[in-house]
Short mmCIF file of C-alpha atoms in Angstrom, two decimals:
data_model
loop_
_atom_site.label_atom_id
_atom_site.label_comp_id
_atom_site.label_asym_id
_atom_site.label_seq_id
_atom_site.Cartn_x
_atom_site.Cartn_y
_atom_site.Cartn_z
CA MET A 1 18.30 -36.11 -44.95
CA ALA A 2 19.72 -34.56 -42.14
CA ALA A 3 18.81 -31.02 -40.34
CA THR A 4 21.20 -28.37 -40.71
CA GLU A 5 19.52 -26.06 -38.93
CA GLU A 6 19.76 -25.43 -35.17
CA GLU A 7 15.86 -25.43 -33.58
CA PRO A 8 15.57 -22.17 -31.90
CA GLU A 9 15.31 -22.77 -27.70
CA PRO A 10 11.60 -22.99 -26.19
CA LEU A 11 10.44 -19.76 -24.54
CA THR A 12 10.70 -19.73 -20.83
CA GLU A 13 7.80 -18.26 -19.55
CA GLN A 14 8.24 -15.23 -17.46
CA LEU A 15 6.93 -14.93 -13.44
CA ASP A 16 4.25 -13.27 -12.72
CA VAL A 17 3.91 -12.55 -9.27
CA ALA A 18 0.80 -11.96 -9.28
CA ARG A 19 -0.06 -15.18 -10.26
CA GLY A 20 -2.71 -13.53 -12.93
CA LEU A 21 -4.38 -11.82 -9.82
CA GLU A 22 -3.79 -8.64 -10.79
CA ASN A 23 -5.20 -6.44 -14.41
CA LEU A 24 -1.25 -6.96 -15.98
CA PRO A 25 1.00 -9.50 -15.43
CA VAL A 26 3.51 -8.48 -12.70
CA SER A 27 7.27 -9.34 -14.00
CA ALA A 28 11.06 -10.24 -11.73
CA TRP A 29 14.03 -9.17 -12.13
CA PRO A 30 16.99 -10.78 -12.70
CA PRO A 31 14.48 -13.43 -14.38
CA GLU A 32 15.96 -16.23 -12.62
CA ALA A 33 16.03 -15.48 -9.15
CA GLY A 34 12.45 -14.15 -8.23
CA PRO A 35 11.34 -13.09 -4.76
CA GLU A 36 10.96 -15.93 -2.29
CA PRO A 37 7.44 -17.45 -2.14
CA PHE A 38 3.91 -15.74 -0.50
CA GLN A 39 0.23 -16.47 -0.80
CA TYR A 40 -0.80 -13.60 -3.05
CA THR A 41 -4.00 -11.59 -2.53
CA PRO A 42 -4.68 -8.67 -4.13
CA ASP A 43 -7.76 -7.35 -1.67
CA HIS A 44 -6.51 -7.33 2.27
CA VAL A 45 -7.74 -10.96 3.92
CA ALA A 46 -8.85 -11.58 7.95
CA GLY A 47 -6.18 -11.93 9.79
CA PRO A 48 -6.34 -12.89 14.16
CA GLY A 49 -8.01 -10.49 16.26
CA ALA A 50 -9.78 -8.66 13.55
CA ASP A 51 -12.67 -7.10 14.53
CA ILE A 52 -14.12 -6.40 10.78
CA ASP A 53 -14.12 -8.84 7.74
CA PRO A 54 -12.61 -6.00 5.00
CA THR A 55 -14.56 -8.44 2.75
CA GLN A 56 -18.35 -7.83 4.19
CA ILE A 57 -20.07 -4.79 2.42
CA THR A 58 -21.06 -2.49 5.20
CA PHE A 59 -21.88 0.66 2.74
CA PRO A 60 -25.27 1.65 0.54
CA GLY A 61 -25.15 2.55 -2.63
CA CYS A 62 -25.38 5.71 -4.11
CA ILE A 63 -28.64 6.54 -6.50
CA CYS A 64 -27.00 7.91 -8.82
CA LEU A 65 -28.35 5.98 -11.95
CA LYS A 66 -29.29 8.75 -14.19
CA THR A 67 -27.20 11.31 -13.48
CA PRO A 68 -22.91 11.13 -12.99
CA CYS A 69 -21.82 11.22 -9.55
CA LEU A 70 -20.88 14.48 -8.13
CA PRO A 71 -20.49 16.41 -4.84
CA GLY A 72 -24.51 17.55 -3.39
CA THR A 73 -26.51 14.81 -4.91
CA CYS A 74 -24.30 11.51 -5.06
CA SER A 75 -24.29 9.86 -1.60
CA CYS A 76 -20.92 8.60 -2.03
CA LEU A 77 -19.26 12.19 -2.21
CA ARG A 78 -19.73 14.47 1.05
CA ARG A 79 -17.50 16.73 -0.20
CA GLU A 80 -15.81 16.98 -3.41
CA LYS A 81 -15.00 14.80 -5.47
CA ASN A 82 -12.14 12.38 -4.89
CA TYR A 83 -11.00 12.15 -8.54
CA ASP A 84 -9.78 14.66 -11.79
CA ASP A 85 -11.38 13.65 -15.22
CA ASP A 86 -8.58 12.38 -15.44
CA LEU A 87 -8.59 9.92 -12.60
CA CYS A 88 -5.53 11.45 -11.45
CA LEU A 89 -5.98 12.52 -7.10
CA ARG A 90 -7.33 15.92 -6.59
CA ASP A 91 -4.16 18.21 -4.89
CA ALA A 92 -1.94 15.38 -4.75
CA GLY A 93 1.29 17.39 -3.53
CA SER A 94 -0.65 20.38 -2.49
CA GLU A 95 0.25 21.99 0.59
CA ALA A 96 -2.25 20.45 2.71
CA LYS A 97 -1.51 18.95 6.27
CA TYR A 98 -3.81 15.63 5.74
CA ALA A 99 -5.83 13.25 3.62
CA GLU A 100 -9.20 13.94 2.94
CA PRO A 101 -11.74 11.19 3.18
CA VAL A 102 -11.71 9.71 0.08
CA PHE A 103 -14.84 7.04 0.03
CA GLU A 104 -15.13 5.63 -3.09
CA CYS A 105 -19.10 4.02 -5.46
CA ASN A 106 -19.37 0.19 -4.56
CA VAL A 107 -20.84 -2.41 -5.57
CA LEU A 108 -24.31 -1.63 -4.11
CA CYS A 109 -24.36 1.92 -6.30
CA ARG A 110 -26.70 2.08 -9.51
CA CYS A 111 -23.52 4.12 -10.75
CA SER A 112 -21.99 2.65 -13.61
CA ASP A 113 -18.42 0.83 -13.58
CA ARG A 114 -16.80 3.74 -15.74
CA CYS A 115 -18.09 6.26 -12.77
CA ARG A 116 -14.93 8.87 -12.61
CA ASN A 117 -15.41 7.34 -9.02
CA ARG A 118 -14.37 4.43 -8.88
CA VAL A 119 -10.29 4.42 -9.41
CA VAL A 120 -8.32 1.68 -6.66
CA GLN A 121 -11.13 -0.68 -7.34
CA ARG A 122 -10.09 -0.57 -11.04
CA GLY A 123 -6.69 -2.39 -10.00
CA LEU A 124 -3.09 -1.80 -10.82
CA GLN A 125 -3.37 0.30 -14.56
CA PHE A 126 0.81 0.58 -14.76
CA HIS A 127 2.84 -2.43 -15.48
CA LEU A 128 4.87 -2.71 -12.26
CA GLN A 129 8.14 -4.98 -12.28
CA VAL A 130 9.60 -6.82 -8.46
CA PHE A 131 13.82 -6.05 -9.27
CA LYS A 132 16.56 -6.91 -6.93
CA THR A 133 18.47 -3.55 -5.73
CA ASP A 134 21.86 -3.17 -4.46
CA GLN A 135 21.20 -2.43 -0.66
CA LYS A 136 17.51 -2.50 -0.36
CA GLY A 137 16.64 -6.19 -1.15
CA TRP A 138 13.52 -7.29 -3.19
CA GLY A 139 11.73 -3.36 -4.32
CA LEU A 140 9.53 -2.01 -7.41
CA ARG A 141 8.98 0.21 -10.31
CA THR A 142 7.27 1.11 -12.88
CA LEU A 143 8.11 0.08 -16.53
CA ASP A 144 5.10 2.67 -17.33
CA PHE A 145 5.72 6.73 -17.01
CA ILE A 146 2.97 7.35 -14.03
CA PRO A 147 1.89 11.00 -14.59
CA LYS A 148 1.33 13.08 -10.99
CA GLY A 149 -1.88 12.16 -9.33
CA ARG A 150 -2.80 8.48 -10.48
CA PHE A 151 -3.41 5.11 -7.98
CA VAL A 152 -0.31 2.81 -8.46
CA CYS A 153 -1.12 -0.11 -6.32
CA GLU A 154 -2.65 -1.47 -2.78
CA TYR A 155 -0.60 -2.68 0.00
CA ALA A 156 -2.80 -5.61 0.82
CA GLY A 157 -2.49 -7.79 3.38
CA GLU A 158 -3.70 -9.85 6.89
CA VAL A 159 -6.09 -7.46 9.05
CA LEU A 160 -5.04 -7.72 12.16
CA GLY A 161 -5.82 -7.35 15.75
CA PHE A 162 -3.23 -5.15 17.81
CA SER A 163 -2.00 -8.26 20.49
CA GLU A 164 -0.93 -10.55 17.22
CA VAL A 165 0.46 -7.51 15.84
CA GLN A 166 2.60 -7.04 19.23
CA ARG A 167 2.93 -10.58 19.10
CA ARG A 168 4.18 -10.62 15.43
CA VAL A 169 6.95 -8.30 15.86
CA GLN A 170 7.85 -9.28 19.43
CA LEU A 171 9.34 -12.65 17.27
CA GLN A 172 10.81 -10.42 15.29
CA THR A 173 14.83 -10.88 15.40
CA ILE A 174 16.94 -7.37 14.18
CA HIS A 175 17.78 -9.85 10.96
CA ASP A 176 14.07 -10.15 9.75
CA SER A 177 11.66 -7.14 7.54
CA ASN A 178 9.42 -6.33 9.15
CA TYR A 179 6.46 -5.21 7.01
CA ILE A 180 3.39 -4.49 9.45
CA ILE A 181 2.22 -1.16 8.74
CA ALA A 182 -0.43 0.47 11.61
CA ILE A 183 -2.79 3.66 10.15
CA ARG A 184 -4.37 5.56 12.79
CA GLU A 185 -6.90 7.97 10.94
CA HIS A 186 -8.33 10.98 13.65
CA VAL A 187 -11.68 11.43 13.28
CA CYS A 188 -14.75 13.31 15.27
CA ASN A 189 -14.03 14.04 19.57
CA GLY A 190 -10.31 13.31 19.39
CA GLN A 191 -11.41 9.12 18.50
CA VAL A 192 -8.24 7.72 16.47
CA MET A 193 -9.34 4.50 14.34
CA GLU A 194 -6.37 1.49 13.85
CA THR A 195 -5.93 -0.39 11.10
CA PHE A 196 -3.00 -2.93 11.60
CA ILE A 197 -1.76 -4.29 8.03
CA ASP A 198 0.82 -7.26 7.53
CA PRO A 199 1.91 -8.63 4.23
CA THR A 200 4.70 -11.02 4.97
CA SER A 201 3.10 -14.25 4.04
CA ILE A 202 -0.03 -13.02 2.64
CA GLY A 203 -0.29 -9.92 0.36
CA ASN A 204 0.61 -8.35 -2.54
CA ILE A 205 3.26 -6.60 -4.36
CA GLY A 206 2.78 -3.65 -1.80
CA ARG A 207 5.18 -5.48 0.39
CA PHE A 208 8.19 -4.85 -2.39
CA LEU A 209 7.36 -0.88 -1.33
CA ASN A 210 10.92 0.20 0.18
CA HIS A 211 11.21 3.65 2.31
CA SER A 212 12.36 6.30 1.18
CA CYS A 213 12.54 10.24 2.72
CA GLU A 214 11.79 12.14 -0.10
CA PRO A 215 9.25 9.56 -1.75
CA ASN A 216 7.43 9.26 -5.30
CA LEU A 217 4.00 7.81 -3.54
CA LEU A 218 1.44 9.18 -1.46
CA MET A 219 -0.44 6.43 0.94
CA ILE A 220 -4.14 7.36 1.08
CA PRO A 221 -6.99 4.77 2.99
CA VAL A 222 -9.35 4.80 0.35
CA ARG A 223 -13.30 2.19 1.54
CA ILE A 224 -15.18 1.13 -0.87
CA ASP A 225 -17.33 -1.54 0.46
CA SER A 226 -15.77 -1.39 4.49
CA MET A 227 -14.91 0.22 7.16
CA VAL A 228 -11.79 -1.30 6.97
CA PRO A 229 -9.77 1.33 4.29
CA LYS A 230 -7.83 -0.38 0.88
CA LEU A 231 -3.99 1.53 2.00
CA ALA A 232 -3.66 2.82 -1.83
CA LEU A 233 -0.63 4.05 -2.76
CA PHE A 234 -0.51 7.30 -5.43
CA ALA A 235 2.19 9.35 -7.70
CA ALA A 236 3.38 12.10 -5.70
CA ARG A 237 4.94 12.95 -8.69
CA ASP A 238 4.89 12.16 -12.54
CA ILE A 239 7.25 9.10 -12.04
CA LEU A 240 9.77 8.03 -14.45
CA PRO A 241 9.73 3.82 -16.47
CA GLU A 242 12.38 2.11 -14.57
CA GLU A 243 12.27 4.41 -11.47
CA GLU A 244 11.61 2.89 -8.57
CA LEU A 245 8.57 3.49 -6.05
CA SER A 246 8.71 4.52 -2.50
CA TYR A 247 7.36 5.24 -0.26
CA ASP A 248 7.20 6.74 4.04
CA TYR A 249 7.50 4.00 6.15
CA SER A 250 6.02 6.79 8.52
CA GLY A 251 3.08 8.14 7.10
CA ARG A 252 4.46 11.57 6.95
CA PHE A 253 1.63 13.24 4.76
CA LEU A 254 3.15 14.99 2.13
CA ASN A 255 6.70 14.55 3.47
CA LEU A 256 5.34 17.25 6.40
CA VAL A 257 7.35 16.70 9.49
CA ASP A 258 5.94 17.39 13.03
CA CYS A 259 7.37 17.31 15.88
CA GLU A 260 6.58 13.87 17.17
CA ASP A 261 8.34 12.96 14.26
CA LYS A 262 11.20 14.66 14.66
CA GLU A 263 10.98 12.88 18.23
CA ARG A 264 10.91 9.38 16.88
CA LEU A 265 14.08 10.40 14.53
CA GLU A 266 16.13 10.64 17.04
CA ASP A 267 15.24 8.16 18.88
CA ARG A 268 17.70 4.81 17.61
CA LYS A 269 16.44 1.72 19.66
CA LEU A 270 15.53 -0.72 16.92
CA ARG A 271 16.84 0.96 14.11
CA LYS A 272 18.37 0.12 10.67
CA PRO A 273 20.00 2.32 8.87
CA CYS A 274 18.17 3.66 5.50
CA TYR A 275 19.79 3.55 2.24
CA CYS A 276 17.17 5.69 0.07
CA GLY A 277 19.88 8.46 -0.69
CA ALA A 278 17.98 11.23 -0.37
CA LYS A 279 19.48 13.99 0.41
CA SER A 280 17.30 14.49 3.55
CA CYS A 281 17.51 10.86 4.72
CA ALA A 282 17.12 10.50 8.73
CA ALA A 283 20.41 7.93 8.25
CA PHE A 284 17.70 5.21 10.33
CA LEU A 285 14.56 3.59 8.69
CA PRO A 286 11.09 4.83 10.74
CA TYR A 287 9.18 2.33 13.07
CA ASP A 288 6.37 2.37 15.05
CA SER A 289 7.79 1.89 18.68
CA SER A 290 3.98 1.49 19.77
CA LEU A 291 4.19 -2.28 18.59
CA TYR A 292 7.54 -2.92 20.45
CA CYS A 293 5.63 -2.91 24.35
CA PRO A 294 5.58 -5.58 25.93
CA LEU A 295 1.81 -7.57 25.26
CA GLU A 296 -1.58 -6.12 26.56
CA LYS A 297 -3.59 -9.07 26.63
CA PRO A 298 -0.87 -12.47 26.35
CA ASP A 299 -3.77 -15.29 25.08
CA VAL A 300 -2.25 -18.68 24.50
CA SER A 301 -4.40 -19.67 22.17
CA GLU A 302 -3.00 -17.27 19.82
CA GLU A 303 0.23 -18.57 19.53
CA GLY A 304 -0.57 -20.96 17.04
CA SER A 305 -3.05 -18.72 14.92
CA VAL A 306 -0.45 -16.95 12.24
#
């Protein structure tokens, strides 16, 4: 007897941009047209010129075995707790002028995996989606409600030396997207620690985050096992489902503008238009002019080591 009912169409497997390497799958929209392929890594990897291997364990662990990790007794908490009881970053969105150092407990610590000083290392806790925007190419949005202060995702990629950063930047054209980020941390005696991350070819979903002059994410360097910081992005306010996620490319803490920022905003060389739509939009995307200086030490051996 001939079949009278139509056979159901086979279900198509939804694309996971993270390729199974995160706690949760990261979908793409529209599903039939995903972003250009790249090598996915949830963590930093050592690239050309990197002084430190980001996977090397360099920090000692705490000995908080029978007691919870608390300031004063835990060696990982030098000043105060990093997170509150809801795993939210303390003082996110406050009037502080700079980010306090954040050190999480690491693999050598004797505390349990449920320790409240283990947040960033737990990975994604919210469903995120890479989606096609109208004017900004691909972007990243949340499918869940994210409370203020909660960790959202990392900005991970190749850790580079300064000369390699300059070489890559100078190979770019005005039409190329620049994913390279420079993190400068002021430490004691006026010293500055620099970290350069490039997720262009090897990176995670953080590479899809667009800039906003009024962002809903705050980037904080968080150290766990290595001196190379994880560039952790936290919710600067409550974020609603289907809202696009964004951070300030200039690295301003809590969107505070200082004199140096104002000078950069007046320099329109190599600037690309900003489409964030914020009331305080500066009209152009920020850029780090120091990366466009002439190469300090040209090295022929590095020409092909990308």
